[in-house]
């Protein structure tokens, strides 16, 4: 088994200001090219909310952990010290933004003296351009501990003895995805951003191209490691939204994908530098079941999701990251203020000319 290289996805010192300027530029270009053409009145298949801003709070039980499976020895389970993630979202017409973090008031970073401190931040932008969906995501996670201590130290006592901690185990990720919705009678917005509501049950094949750049940074004693990864995968997703009594829905999706991972690993152990380059084939399966209620103003619901990913590092070692988590959400629609609505209306008028 290779030494632990603090495997967390990270991006090498990306400038936040530069990222924001890039996204603002992206927004302005998309606004000009793909101004929303939704009408105020309902259609046969959809209810539109073109003048409403959707705000939501999503509470997720998703955890961050990495499992190193070694067929010749003990597995290594690395986890962050948190119980929940909170995401605050704002969506208007075809653009949306969300920010995620560990909420301390829901039990984040319990038992810091035993497990250490973990931090998490996530920024997500999404653009619906007709039947195309483009997402941009940046996330950072820091601080892990060895959850399966009993497998390494038989004398270790849970709740009394500290876990092995990796406070400088840091992951950053810049990821993007491009998706296409084949069925024009299916609204992906109705189960993701909720800026539309689907009136009739429908489903659609939604293939996606997913690409991300990650940097994994780890430090401990005499070991200093940095791992850079570029992942590219193609997902064959299918979504179905079942409408019940106009206001309730049950939606499911399943998205298997295959891809390739290009990895460069640079480590310094006791002053000796080692560089390794590898290419791996990856396997992923994502899915979930969501249900909820929608009215013209308020909405709420819950979902159960899973994510399975793995690749073979060598003949005896499999790197996997499997997650099953629940999510509760509630949201409210309100009229867009004039300082937001008027510029968009001017853009619409110029394009119609």
Coordinates of C-alpha atoms in Angstrom, one line a residue:
X1 CA 0.0 0.0 0.0
X2 CA 1.4 3.4 -1.0
X3 CA 1.9 5.9 1.8
X4 CA -1.0 8.2 2.5
X5 CA -0.8 11.2 0.2
X6 CA -3.6 13.2 1.8
X7 CA -5.9 12.5 -1.0
X8 CA -8.2 15.4 -1.2
X9 CA -9.2 17.2 -4.3
X10 CA -7.6 20.5 -4.6
X11 CA -6.9 23.3 -7.0
X12 CA -3.5 24.9 -6.9
X13 CA -4.0 28.4 -5.5
X14 CA -6.7 29.5 -7.9
X15 CA -7.3 33.2 -7.6
X16 CA -10.9 33.8 -6.3
X17 CA -11.1 37.2 -7.9
X18 CA -10.1 35.9 -11.2
X19 CA -12.7 33.1 -10.9
X20 CA -15.4 35.6 -10.1
X21 CA -14.5 37.9 -13.1
X22 CA -14.6 34.8 -15.4
X23 CA -18.1 33.9 -14.1
X24 CA -19.4 37.4 -14.4
X25 CA -18.1 37.6 -18.0
X26 CA -19.8 34.2 -18.6
X27 CA -23.1 35.5 -17.2
X28 CA -23.0 38.6 -19.4
X29 CA -22.3 36.7 -22.6
X30 CA -25.0 34.1 -21.8
X31 CA -27.5 36.8 -21.0
X32 CA -26.9 38.4 -24.4
X33 CA -26.9 35.1 -26.4
X34 CA -29.6 33.2 -24.5
X35 CA -32.0 35.6 -23.0
X36 CA -35.0 33.8 -21.4
X37 CA -37.9 33.5 -23.8
X38 CA -40.3 32.0 -21.3
X39 CA -43.8 33.5 -21.3
X40 CA -45.8 34.6 -18.3
X41 CA -48.7 32.4 -19.1
X42 CA -48.7 28.6 -18.5
X43 CA -48.3 26.1 -21.3
X44 CA -49.6 22.6 -21.7
X45 CA -46.6 21.0 -20.0
X46 CA -45.1 23.7 -17.7
X47 CA -45.9 26.5 -15.3
X48 CA -43.3 29.3 -15.6
X49 CA -42.1 31.8 -13.0
X50 CA -40.2 34.3 -15.1
X51 CA -40.5 37.2 -12.7
X52 CA -39.8 35.2 -9.5
X53 CA -36.5 34.6 -7.7
X54 CA -36.2 31.2 -6.0
X55 CA -34.3 31.0 -2.7
X56 CA -33.7 27.7 -1.0
X57 CA -32.0 26.1 1.9
X58 CA -30.7 22.5 1.5
X59 CA -29.5 20.5 4.5
X60 CA -27.5 17.4 3.4
X61 CA -26.1 14.5 5.4
X62 CA -23.4 14.0 2.7
X63 CA -20.0 13.4 4.3
X64 CA -16.5 13.6 2.8
X65 CA -14.5 10.4 3.1
X66 CA -12.0 8.4 1.1
X67 CA -11.5 4.7 1.4
X68 CA -8.2 3.0 0.5
X69 CA -9.0 -0.7 -0.1
X70 CA -5.9 -2.9 0.3
X71 CA -6.4 -6.6 -0.5
X72 CA -3.1 -7.4 1.3
X73 CA -3.7 -5.5 4.5
X74 CA -6.0 -3.2 6.5
X75 CA -8.2 -0.7 4.7
X76 CA -7.8 3.0 5.4
X77 CA -10.9 5.1 6.0
X78 CA -10.4 8.8 6.0
X79 CA -13.3 11.1 7.1
X80 CA -13.9 14.7 7.9
X81 CA -15.3 15.8 11.3
X82 CA -18.8 16.9 10.3
X83 CA -22.3 15.7 10.3
X84 CA -24.1 17.9 7.8
X85 CA -23.7 20.3 4.9
X86 CA -25.8 23.4 4.4
X87 CA -26.3 24.9 0.9
X88 CA -28.0 28.2 0.3
X89 CA -29.2 28.7 -3.3
X90 CA -30.6 31.5 -5.4
X91 CA -32.0 31.0 -8.9
X92 CA -33.5 33.5 -11.3
X93 CA -34.6 32.7 -14.9
X94 CA -31.7 30.7 -16.4
X95 CA -28.9 31.4 -13.9
X96 CA -28.4 30.0 -10.4
X97 CA -25.8 30.1 -7.6
X98 CA -25.4 28.2 -4.4
X99 CA -22.9 28.3 -1.5
X100 CA -22.2 25.3 0.8
X101 CA -20.5 25.0 4.2
X102 CA -20.4 23.0 7.4
X103 CA -23.0 24.5 9.8
X104 CA -21.7 24.6 13.3
X105 CA -25.2 24.8 14.8
X106 CA -26.0 21.3 13.4
X107 CA -23.2 19.5 15.1
X108 CA -20.2 20.3 12.9
X109 CA -16.7 19.6 14.2
X110 CA -17.8 17.6 17.3
X111 CA -15.0 16.2 19.5
X112 CA -12.3 18.4 17.9
X113 CA -9.8 17.2 20.6
X114 CA -10.3 13.6 19.3
X115 CA -11.0 14.0 15.6
X116 CA -9.5 17.4 14.8
X117 CA -11.2 20.3 12.9
X118 CA -12.6 20.1 9.4
X119 CA -13.6 23.0 7.0
X120 CA -15.6 22.9 3.8
X121 CA -16.7 25.5 1.3
X122 CA -18.5 25.0 -2.0
X123 CA -19.5 27.5 -4.8
X124 CA -21.7 26.3 -7.6
X125 CA -22.9 28.3 -10.7
X126 CA -25.5 26.8 -13.2
X127 CA -26.8 28.1 -16.5
X128 CA -29.8 26.7 -18.3
X129 CA -29.5 27.6 -22.0
X130 CA -32.5 26.2 -23.7
X131 CA -32.2 22.4 -23.3
X132 CA -28.5 22.8 -22.4
X133 CA -27.2 22.9 -18.8
X134 CA -23.8 24.2 -17.9
X135 CA -22.4 24.0 -14.4
X136 CA -19.3 25.4 -12.8
X137 CA -18.2 24.3 -9.3
X138 CA -15.4 25.1 -6.9
X139 CA -15.0 23.3 -3.6
X140 CA -12.4 23.1 -0.8
X141 CA -12.2 20.6 2.0
X142 CA -9.5 20.4 4.8
X143 CA -8.9 18.3 7.8
X144 CA -9.4 14.5 7.9
X145 CA -9.0 11.7 10.5
X146 CA -8.6 7.9 10.4
X147 CA -12.1 6.6 11.2
X148 CA -11.2 2.9 11.5
X149 CA -8.6 3.3 14.2
X150 CA -9.4 -0.1 15.8
X151 CA -8.0 -1.9 12.7
X152 CA -4.6 -0.2 13.3
X153 CA -4.4 -0.1 17.1
X154 CA -6.2 -2.9 19.0
X155 CA -5.7 -1.0 22.3
X156 CA -7.4 2.1 21.0
X157 CA -10.6 3.1 22.9
X158 CA -13.4 4.9 21.1
X159 CA -14.5 8.2 22.8
X160 CA -11.4 8.3 24.9
X161 CA -8.3 8.0 22.7
X162 CA -7.7 10.5 19.9
X163 CA -7.8 9.4 16.2
X164 CA -4.9 9.8 13.9
X165 CA -5.4 13.2 12.4
X166 CA -4.4 14.8 9.1
X167 CA -5.2 18.5 9.6
X168 CA -3.2 19.5 6.5
X169 CA -5.0 16.9 4.3
X170 CA -6.6 19.4 1.9
X171 CA -8.7 18.9 -1.2
X172 CA -9.7 21.5 -3.8
X173 CA -11.7 20.9 -7.0
X174 CA -12.7 22.9 -10.0
X175 CA -15.3 21.0 -11.9
X176 CA -17.6 21.6 -14.8
X177 CA -20.3 19.7 -16.6
X178 CA -22.2 20.1 -19.8
X179 CA -25.6 18.3 -20.2
X180 CA -28.3 18.1 -22.8
X181 CA -32.0 17.4 -22.1
X182 CA -33.4 15.3 -25.0
X183 CA -37.2 15.5 -24.2
X184 CA -38.6 19.0 -24.6
X185 CA -41.6 18.0 -22.5
X186 CA -39.4 17.3 -19.5
X187 CA -38.3 20.1 -17.2
X188 CA -35.0 19.5 -15.3
X189 CA -35.5 22.9 -13.7
X190 CA -38.7 21.6 -12.0
X191 CA -36.6 19.2 -9.8
X192 CA -33.3 21.1 -9.5
X193 CA -33.7 24.9 -9.5
X194 CA -37.5 25.0 -9.2
X195 CA -37.8 28.1 -11.5
X196 CA -40.4 26.0 -13.5
X197 CA -43.1 23.5 -12.5
X198 CA -43.9 20.5 -14.6
X199 CA -47.7 19.8 -15.0
X200 CA -47.6 16.4 -16.6
X201 CA -45.4 13.4 -15.7
X202 CA -42.4 13.0 -18.1
X203 CA -38.8 11.8 -18.3
X204 CA -35.8 12.4 -20.4
X205 CA -32.4 11.0 -21.3
X206 CA -29.8 13.5 -20.1
X207 CA -26.2 12.7 -21.1
X208 CA -23.4 14.7 -19.6
X209 CA -19.8 15.4 -20.2
X210 CA -18.1 15.9 -16.8
X211 CA -14.6 17.3 -16.4
X212 CA -12.7 18.5 -13.4
X213 CA -9.2 19.5 -12.2
X214 CA -8.1 18.5 -8.7
X215 CA -5.2 19.1 -6.5
X216 CA -4.6 16.9 -3.4
X217 CA -2.2 18.3 -0.8
X218 CA -0.9 16.4 2.2
X219 CA 1.7 17.2 4.9
X220 CA 2.8 15.1 7.9
X221 CA 6.2 15.0 9.6
X222 CA 8.8 14.5 6.9
X223 CA 6.3 13.8 4.1
X224 CA 5.1 16.5 1.7
X225 CA 2.9 15.3 -1.1
X226 CA 0.9 17.0 -3.9
X227 CA -1.3 15.1 -6.3
X228 CA -2.8 16.7 -9.4
X229 CA -5.6 15.0 -11.2
X230 CA -7.6 15.7 -14.4
X231 CA -10.8 13.7 -14.7
X232 CA -12.9 13.3 -17.8
X233 CA -16.0 11.1 -18.0
X234 CA -19.2 10.6 -20.0
X235 CA -22.5 10.0 -18.1
X236 CA -25.6 8.4 -19.5
X237 CA -28.3 9.9 -17.1
X238 CA -32.0 9.3 -17.1
X239 CA -34.5 11.4 -15.1
X240 CA -38.2 10.9 -14.6
X241 CA -40.7 13.2 -12.8
X242 CA -44.0 11.7 -11.7
X243 CA -46.6 14.4 -10.9
X244 CA -49.2 13.7 -8.2
X245 CA -52.4 15.8 -7.8
X246 CA -50.8 18.9 -9.5
X247 CA -48.8 19.9 -6.4
X248 CA -46.8 16.9 -5.4
X249 CA -44.0 15.0 -7.3
X250 CA -41.8 12.0 -7.0
X251 CA -38.6 12.1 -9.2
X252 CA -35.9 9.6 -9.7
X253 CA -32.6 9.5 -11.7
X254 CA -29.8 7.1 -12.5
X255 CA -26.5 8.1 -14.1
X256 CA -23.8 5.6 -14.8
X257 CA -20.5 6.9 -16.2
X258 CA -17.1 5.8 -17.4
X259 CA -14.1 8.0 -17.6
X260 CA -10.3 8.4 -17.5
X261 CA -8.2 10.0 -14.8
X262 CA -4.8 11.5 -15.5
X263 CA -2.7 11.8 -12.3
X264 CA 0.6 13.4 -11.4
X265 CA 1.9 12.6 -7.9
X266 CA 4.8 14.6 -6.5
X267 CA 6.1 13.7 -3.0
X268 CA 9.0 14.6 -0.8
X269 CA 9.9 12.0 1.9
X270 CA 12.8 12.8 4.2
X271 CA 14.2 15.2 1.5
X272 CA 13.9 12.7 -1.4
X273 CA 11.6 13.9 -4.2
X274 CA 9.6 11.3 -6.2
X275 CA 7.4 12.0 -9.2
X276 CA 4.9 9.5 -10.6
X277 CA 2.5 9.8 -13.6
X278 CA -0.4 7.4 -14.1
X279 CA -3.5 7.0 -16.1
X280 CA -6.6 5.2 -14.7
X281 CA -10.0 4.2 -16.0
X282 CA -12.8 5.2 -13.6
X283 CA -16.2 3.9 -12.9
X284 CA -19.1 5.9 -11.4
X285 CA -22.8 5.4 -10.6
X286 CA -25.0 8.2 -9.3
X287 CA -28.7 8.1 -8.5
X288 CA -31.4 9.2 -6.2
X289 CA -35.1 9.6 -5.4
X290 CA -36.7 12.9 -4.6
X291 CA -40.2 13.9 -3.5
X292 CA -41.8 17.2 -2.6
X293 CA -44.5 19.8 -2.7
X294 CA -44.7 22.9 -4.9
X295 CA -47.0 26.0 -4.8
X296 CA -46.6 29.4 -6.4
X297 CA -44.7 30.7 -3.4
X298 CA -43.4 27.9 -1.2
X299 CA -42.0 24.5 -1.8
X300 CA -40.3 21.8 0.3
X301 CA -39.2 18.2 0.0
X302 CA -36.6 15.5 0.7
X303 CA -34.3 13.2 -1.3
X304 CA -32.2 10.2 -0.9
X305 CA -29.0 10.0 -3.0
X306 CA -26.1 7.7 -3.6
X307 CA -22.7 8.0 -5.4
X308 CA -20.3 5.2 -6.1
X309 CA -16.9 5.8 -7.7
X310 CA -13.7 3.7 -7.9
X311 CA -10.6 3.0 -9.9
X312 CA -7.8 0.4 -9.6
X313 CA -4.6 2.0 -8.4
X314 CA -2.7 -1.3 -8.9
X315 CA -3.4 -5.0 -8.8
X316 CA -4.0 -5.0 -5.1
X317 CA -5.3 -1.5 -4.3
X318 CA -8.7 -0.1 -5.2
X319 CA -9.4 3.6 -4.5
X320 CA -13.1 4.1 -3.8
X321 CA -15.4 6.9 -2.7
X322 CA -18.9 5.7 -1.9
X323 CA -21.7 7.9 -0.4
X324 CA -25.3 7.5 0.6
X325 CA -26.9 10.7 1.9
X326 CA -30.2 12.4 2.5
X327 CA -31.3 15.9 1.8
X328 CA -34.0 18.2 3.2
X329 CA -34.9 21.4 1.4
X330 CA -37.4 24.3 1.6
X331 CA -37.7 27.3 -0.7
X332 CA -39.6 30.5 -1.3
X333 CA -40.4 32.5 -4.5
X334 CA -40.6 36.3 -4.4
X335 CA -40.9 39.0 -7.0
X336 CA -37.6 40.1 -8.6
X337 CA -36.6 43.6 -7.4
X338 CA -36.4 46.3 -10.1
X339 CA -32.7 46.6 -10.0
X340 CA -32.5 43.0 -11.2
X341 CA -35.6 42.8 -13.3
X342 CA -35.1 46.0 -15.3
X343 CA -31.6 45.2 -16.8
X344 CA -32.9 41.8 -17.9
X345 CA -36.0 43.4 -19.5
X346 CA -33.7 45.8 -21.4
X347 CA -31.7 42.9 -22.7
X348 CA -34.9 41.1 -23.8
X349 CA -36.0 44.2 -25.6
X350 CA -32.7 44.6 -27.5
X351 CA -32.7 41.0 -28.6
X352 CA -36.4 41.1 -29.8
X353 CA -35.4 44.1 -32.0

